[in-house]
XYZ file of C-alpha atoms in Angstrom:
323
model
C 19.080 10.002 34.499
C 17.990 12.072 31.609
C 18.253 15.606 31.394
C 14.648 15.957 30.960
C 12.801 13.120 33.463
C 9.188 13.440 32.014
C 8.655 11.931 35.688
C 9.920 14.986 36.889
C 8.466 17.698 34.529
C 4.854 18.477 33.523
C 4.030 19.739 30.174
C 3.352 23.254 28.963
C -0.543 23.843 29.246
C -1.337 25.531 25.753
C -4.503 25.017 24.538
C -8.071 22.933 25.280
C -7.223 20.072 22.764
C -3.233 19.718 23.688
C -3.933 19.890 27.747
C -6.483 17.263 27.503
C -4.581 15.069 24.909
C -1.254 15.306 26.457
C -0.778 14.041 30.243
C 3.061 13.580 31.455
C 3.252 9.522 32.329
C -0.038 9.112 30.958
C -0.812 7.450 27.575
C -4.550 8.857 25.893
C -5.689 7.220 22.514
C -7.216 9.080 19.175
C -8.098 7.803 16.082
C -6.649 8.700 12.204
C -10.112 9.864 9.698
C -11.174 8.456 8.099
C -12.815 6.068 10.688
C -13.563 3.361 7.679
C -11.573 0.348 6.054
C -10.521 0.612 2.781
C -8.357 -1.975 1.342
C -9.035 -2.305 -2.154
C -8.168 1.201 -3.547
C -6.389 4.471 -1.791
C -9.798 6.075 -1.535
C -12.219 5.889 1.014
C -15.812 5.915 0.669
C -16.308 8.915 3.219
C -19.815 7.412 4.018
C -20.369 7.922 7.517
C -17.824 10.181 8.160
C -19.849 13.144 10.482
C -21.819 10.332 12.327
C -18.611 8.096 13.030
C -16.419 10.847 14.640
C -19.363 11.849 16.823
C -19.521 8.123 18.087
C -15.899 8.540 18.316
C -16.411 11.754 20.800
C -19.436 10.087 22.809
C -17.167 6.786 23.439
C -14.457 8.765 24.545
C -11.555 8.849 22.170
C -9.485 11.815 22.961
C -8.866 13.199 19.268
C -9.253 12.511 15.905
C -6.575 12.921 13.106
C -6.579 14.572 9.725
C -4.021 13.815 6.997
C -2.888 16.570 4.896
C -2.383 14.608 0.833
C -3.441 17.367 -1.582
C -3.095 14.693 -4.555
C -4.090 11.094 -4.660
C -0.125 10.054 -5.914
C -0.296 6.140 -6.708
C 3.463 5.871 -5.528
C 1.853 6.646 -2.113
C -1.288 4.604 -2.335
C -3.606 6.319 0.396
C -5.715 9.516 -0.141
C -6.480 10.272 3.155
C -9.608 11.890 4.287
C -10.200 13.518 0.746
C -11.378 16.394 2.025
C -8.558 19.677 2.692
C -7.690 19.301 6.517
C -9.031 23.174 7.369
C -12.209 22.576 5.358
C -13.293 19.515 7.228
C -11.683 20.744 10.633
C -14.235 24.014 10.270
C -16.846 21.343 9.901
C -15.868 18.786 12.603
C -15.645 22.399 14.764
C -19.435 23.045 14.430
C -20.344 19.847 14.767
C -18.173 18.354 18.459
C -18.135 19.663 21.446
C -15.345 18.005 23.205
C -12.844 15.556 21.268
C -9.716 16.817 20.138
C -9.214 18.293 16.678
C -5.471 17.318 15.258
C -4.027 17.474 12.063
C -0.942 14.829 11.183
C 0.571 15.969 9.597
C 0.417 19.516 7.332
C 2.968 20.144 5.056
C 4.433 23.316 5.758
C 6.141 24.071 2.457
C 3.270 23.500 0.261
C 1.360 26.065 1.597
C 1.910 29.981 2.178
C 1.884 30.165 6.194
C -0.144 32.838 6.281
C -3.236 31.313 5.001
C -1.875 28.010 7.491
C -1.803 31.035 10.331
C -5.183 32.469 9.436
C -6.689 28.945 8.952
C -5.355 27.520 12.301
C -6.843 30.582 14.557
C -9.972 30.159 13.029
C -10.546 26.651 13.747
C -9.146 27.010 17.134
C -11.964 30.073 18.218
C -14.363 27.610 16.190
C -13.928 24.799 18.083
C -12.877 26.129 21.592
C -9.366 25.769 21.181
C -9.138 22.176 20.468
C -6.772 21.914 17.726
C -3.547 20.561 17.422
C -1.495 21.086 14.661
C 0.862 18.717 13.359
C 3.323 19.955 10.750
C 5.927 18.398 8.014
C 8.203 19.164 5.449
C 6.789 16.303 3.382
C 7.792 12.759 1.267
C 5.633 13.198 -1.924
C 8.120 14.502 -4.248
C 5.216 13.918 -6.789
C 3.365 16.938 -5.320
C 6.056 19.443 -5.482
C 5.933 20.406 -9.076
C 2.681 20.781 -9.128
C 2.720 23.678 -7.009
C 5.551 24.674 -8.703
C 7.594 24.331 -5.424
C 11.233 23.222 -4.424
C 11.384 19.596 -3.074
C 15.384 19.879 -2.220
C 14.752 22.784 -0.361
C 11.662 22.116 1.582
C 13.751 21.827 4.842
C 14.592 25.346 5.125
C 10.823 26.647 4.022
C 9.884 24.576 7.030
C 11.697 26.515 9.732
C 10.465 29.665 8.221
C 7.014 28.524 7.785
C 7.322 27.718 11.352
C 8.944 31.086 12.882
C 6.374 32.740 10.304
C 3.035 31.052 11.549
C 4.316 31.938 15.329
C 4.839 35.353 14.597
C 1.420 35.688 13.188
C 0.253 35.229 16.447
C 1.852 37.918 17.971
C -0.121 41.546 17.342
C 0.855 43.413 14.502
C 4.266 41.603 13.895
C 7.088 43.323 12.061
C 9.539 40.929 10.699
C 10.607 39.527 7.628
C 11.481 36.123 6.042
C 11.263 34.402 2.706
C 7.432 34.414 2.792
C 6.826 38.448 3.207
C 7.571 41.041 5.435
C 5.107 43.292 8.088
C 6.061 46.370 9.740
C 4.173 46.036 12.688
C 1.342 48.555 10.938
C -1.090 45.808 9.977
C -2.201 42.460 11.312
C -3.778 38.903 10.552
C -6.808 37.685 12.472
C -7.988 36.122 14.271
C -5.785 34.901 17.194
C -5.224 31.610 18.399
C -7.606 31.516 21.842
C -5.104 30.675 23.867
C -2.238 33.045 22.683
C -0.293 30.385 20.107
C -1.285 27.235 18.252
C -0.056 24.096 19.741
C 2.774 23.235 16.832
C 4.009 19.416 16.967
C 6.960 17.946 14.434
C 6.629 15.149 12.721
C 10.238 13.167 12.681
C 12.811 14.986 11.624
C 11.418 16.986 9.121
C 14.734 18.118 6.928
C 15.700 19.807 10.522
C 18.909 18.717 12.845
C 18.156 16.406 15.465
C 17.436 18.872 18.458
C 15.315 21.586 16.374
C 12.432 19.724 17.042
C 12.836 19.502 20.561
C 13.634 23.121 21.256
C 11.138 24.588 19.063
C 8.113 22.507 18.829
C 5.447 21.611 21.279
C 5.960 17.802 20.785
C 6.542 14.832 18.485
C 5.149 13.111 16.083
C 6.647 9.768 15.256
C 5.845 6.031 14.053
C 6.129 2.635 15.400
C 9.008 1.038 16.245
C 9.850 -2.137 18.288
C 9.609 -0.750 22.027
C 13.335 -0.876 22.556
C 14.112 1.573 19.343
C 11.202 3.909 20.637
C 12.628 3.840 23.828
C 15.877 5.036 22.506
C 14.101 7.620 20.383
C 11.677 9.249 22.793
C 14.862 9.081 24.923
C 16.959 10.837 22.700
C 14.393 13.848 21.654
C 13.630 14.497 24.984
C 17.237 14.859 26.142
C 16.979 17.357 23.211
C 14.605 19.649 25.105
C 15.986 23.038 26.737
C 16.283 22.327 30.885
C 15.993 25.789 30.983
C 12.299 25.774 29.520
C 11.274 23.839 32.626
C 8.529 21.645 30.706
C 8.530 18.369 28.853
C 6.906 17.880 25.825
C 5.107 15.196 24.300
C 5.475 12.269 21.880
C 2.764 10.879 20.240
C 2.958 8.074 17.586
C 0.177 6.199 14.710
C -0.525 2.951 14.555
C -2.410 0.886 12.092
C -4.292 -2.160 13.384
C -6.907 -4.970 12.466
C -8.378 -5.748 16.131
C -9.859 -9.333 16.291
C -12.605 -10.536 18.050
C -10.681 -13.366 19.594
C -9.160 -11.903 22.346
C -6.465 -13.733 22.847
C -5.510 -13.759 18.905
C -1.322 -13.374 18.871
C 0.051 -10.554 16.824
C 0.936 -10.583 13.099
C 2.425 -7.916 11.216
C 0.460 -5.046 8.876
C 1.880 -2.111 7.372
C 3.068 0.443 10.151
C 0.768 -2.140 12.831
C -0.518 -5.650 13.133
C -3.120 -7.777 13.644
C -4.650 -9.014 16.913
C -6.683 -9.438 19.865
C -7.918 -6.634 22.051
C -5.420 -8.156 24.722
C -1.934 -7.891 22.731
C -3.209 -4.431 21.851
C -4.163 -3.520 25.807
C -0.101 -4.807 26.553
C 1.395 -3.226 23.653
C 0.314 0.253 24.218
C 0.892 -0.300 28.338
C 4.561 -0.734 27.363
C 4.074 2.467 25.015
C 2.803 4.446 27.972
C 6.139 3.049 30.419
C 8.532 4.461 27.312
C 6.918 7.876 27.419
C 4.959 7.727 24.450
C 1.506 10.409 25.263
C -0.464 9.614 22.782
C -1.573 6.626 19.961
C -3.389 7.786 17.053
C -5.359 4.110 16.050
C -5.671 3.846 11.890
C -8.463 1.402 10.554
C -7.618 1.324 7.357
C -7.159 -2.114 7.641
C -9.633 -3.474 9.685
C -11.343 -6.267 8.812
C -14.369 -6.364 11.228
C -17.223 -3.250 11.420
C -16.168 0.099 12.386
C -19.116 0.960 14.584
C -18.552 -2.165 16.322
C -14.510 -1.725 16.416
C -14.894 1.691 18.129
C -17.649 0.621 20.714
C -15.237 -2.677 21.631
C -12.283 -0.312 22.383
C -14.431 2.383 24.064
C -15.133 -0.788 26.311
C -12.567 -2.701 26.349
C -9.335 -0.305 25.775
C -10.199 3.371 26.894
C -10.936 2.510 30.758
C -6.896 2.111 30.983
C -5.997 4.640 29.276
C -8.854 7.634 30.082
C -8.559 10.801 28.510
């Protein structure tokens, strides 16, 4: 048996948005903004955006995803939400009342962590502690030298971006790391509502293999065939602490172009595939038996209408796997 038996462990209870994502033995589905197909260029349209992820809320999706691309790179070919994740999460605060607010993933080293600190607690008292933070160290070498930044380093800014951020949100902190010193005289508000921000790693991020599992609240990871994700949620979870007590969760993306046929057999897309609401319905059961928490649904390729994608799953999909 493992060391850690998520059968046998529940999962720290942190915040609003991470309780109500993340259920030991339980799989709950978001979605990756923006909620729109766009095949023919890396930028979306953005039409739609406010109205879509309030559909998304009423239908009862348990979070929606932000992507943090400061530059439109071509070598990367996908722009994201355009907008700057903190911007748009202030807005999505102000205008939900219940769905999860998540961010996969930020990249630590591009940005000082004291602004990431600062931004985080105020969109967590904004939106009643509903966001989760994921965090990188980044694979867009292109955007490094434009912020005049170290891309063969970026490992090591990570773990003190990290250790930073959670100091922050201690009161009046007096430490010191590569970013700045305190000395415990002064402080940054406000305070995440629920005493820390809920901080999940996305693979490996330039860290050794059992970092992530002893320091951050969950992973982050992407498909694999169920056997290889098996083995990996396996292995990271073996990597947790026993003496912590507590699991933590593993959530993964997943691109897909859901058909109307139900029945349709799968083909392959980038990071998904194509197919009917059934093959979907089986694949993510046998996500949910591996350990797998959460599936974050991308529709950048979806072929049919988005209103009408979202209101088949909330039908179809979500009764088996309720937030």
């Amino acid at each position: 048996m493992p060391a850690l038996n998520e059968s046998t462990k529940t999962f720290a209870r942190i915040n609003r948005g991470y309780n109500q994502v993340f259920q030991p033995n339980r799989l709950s589905i978001g979605l990756v903004a923006p909620l729109e197909s766009y095949t023919r260029g890396p930028v979306p349209t953005m039409e739609r955006y406010l109205e879509r992820v309030r559909l998304a809320e009423k239908a009862g999706f348990s979070a929606v995803w932000l992507r943090d691309v400061p530059f439109n790179v071509p070598s990367f070919g996908d722009a994201g939400q355009v907008f700057d994740p903190f911007v748009y999460l202030g807005f999505l605060a102000g205008q939900t009342e219940r769905i999860a607010l998540g961010v996969a993933s930020l990249i630590l080293p591009l940005r000082h962590p004291a602004h990431v600190a600062k931004a985080a607690a105020s969109v967590d008292q904004l939106s009643g502690s509903r966001l989760i933070l994921g965090i990188a160290s980044g694979d867009r070498p292109d955007e490094y030298p434009a912020l005049n930044e170290n891309y063969e380093n970026r490992g090591e800014r990570f773990r003190d971006s990290f250790d930073y951020i959670r100091r922050m949100a201690d009161s009046a902190p007096a430490f010191e790391n590569r970013y700045g010193q305190t000395n415990g005289e002064m402080d940054l508000l406000p305070k995440p509502m629920a005493g820390k921000i809920p901080m999940l790693i996305t693979g490996g991020s330039q860290q050794a293999p059992q970092w992530g599992a002893r320091h951050s609240d969950g992973l982050i990871t992407y498909p694999r065939n169920i056997d290889d994700q098996a083995n990996a949620v396996r292995s990271w979870r073996n990597g947790i602490p026993s003496e912590t007590g507590y699991s933590k969760p593993v959530m993964q993306s997943l691109y897909i172009d859901l058909l109307t046929e139900p029945n349709a057999p799968p083909q392959p897309i980038h990071l998904g595939f194509r197919s009917g609401i059934k093959f979907l319905k089986a694949y993510l059961q046998s996500l949910e038996e591996i350990g797998v928490n959460h599936v974050a649904l991308n529709l950048r390729l979806n072929q049919a209408n988005i209103e009408e994608t979202l209101l088949y799953l909330a039908e179809d999909l979500l009764p088996e796997f309720p937030a």
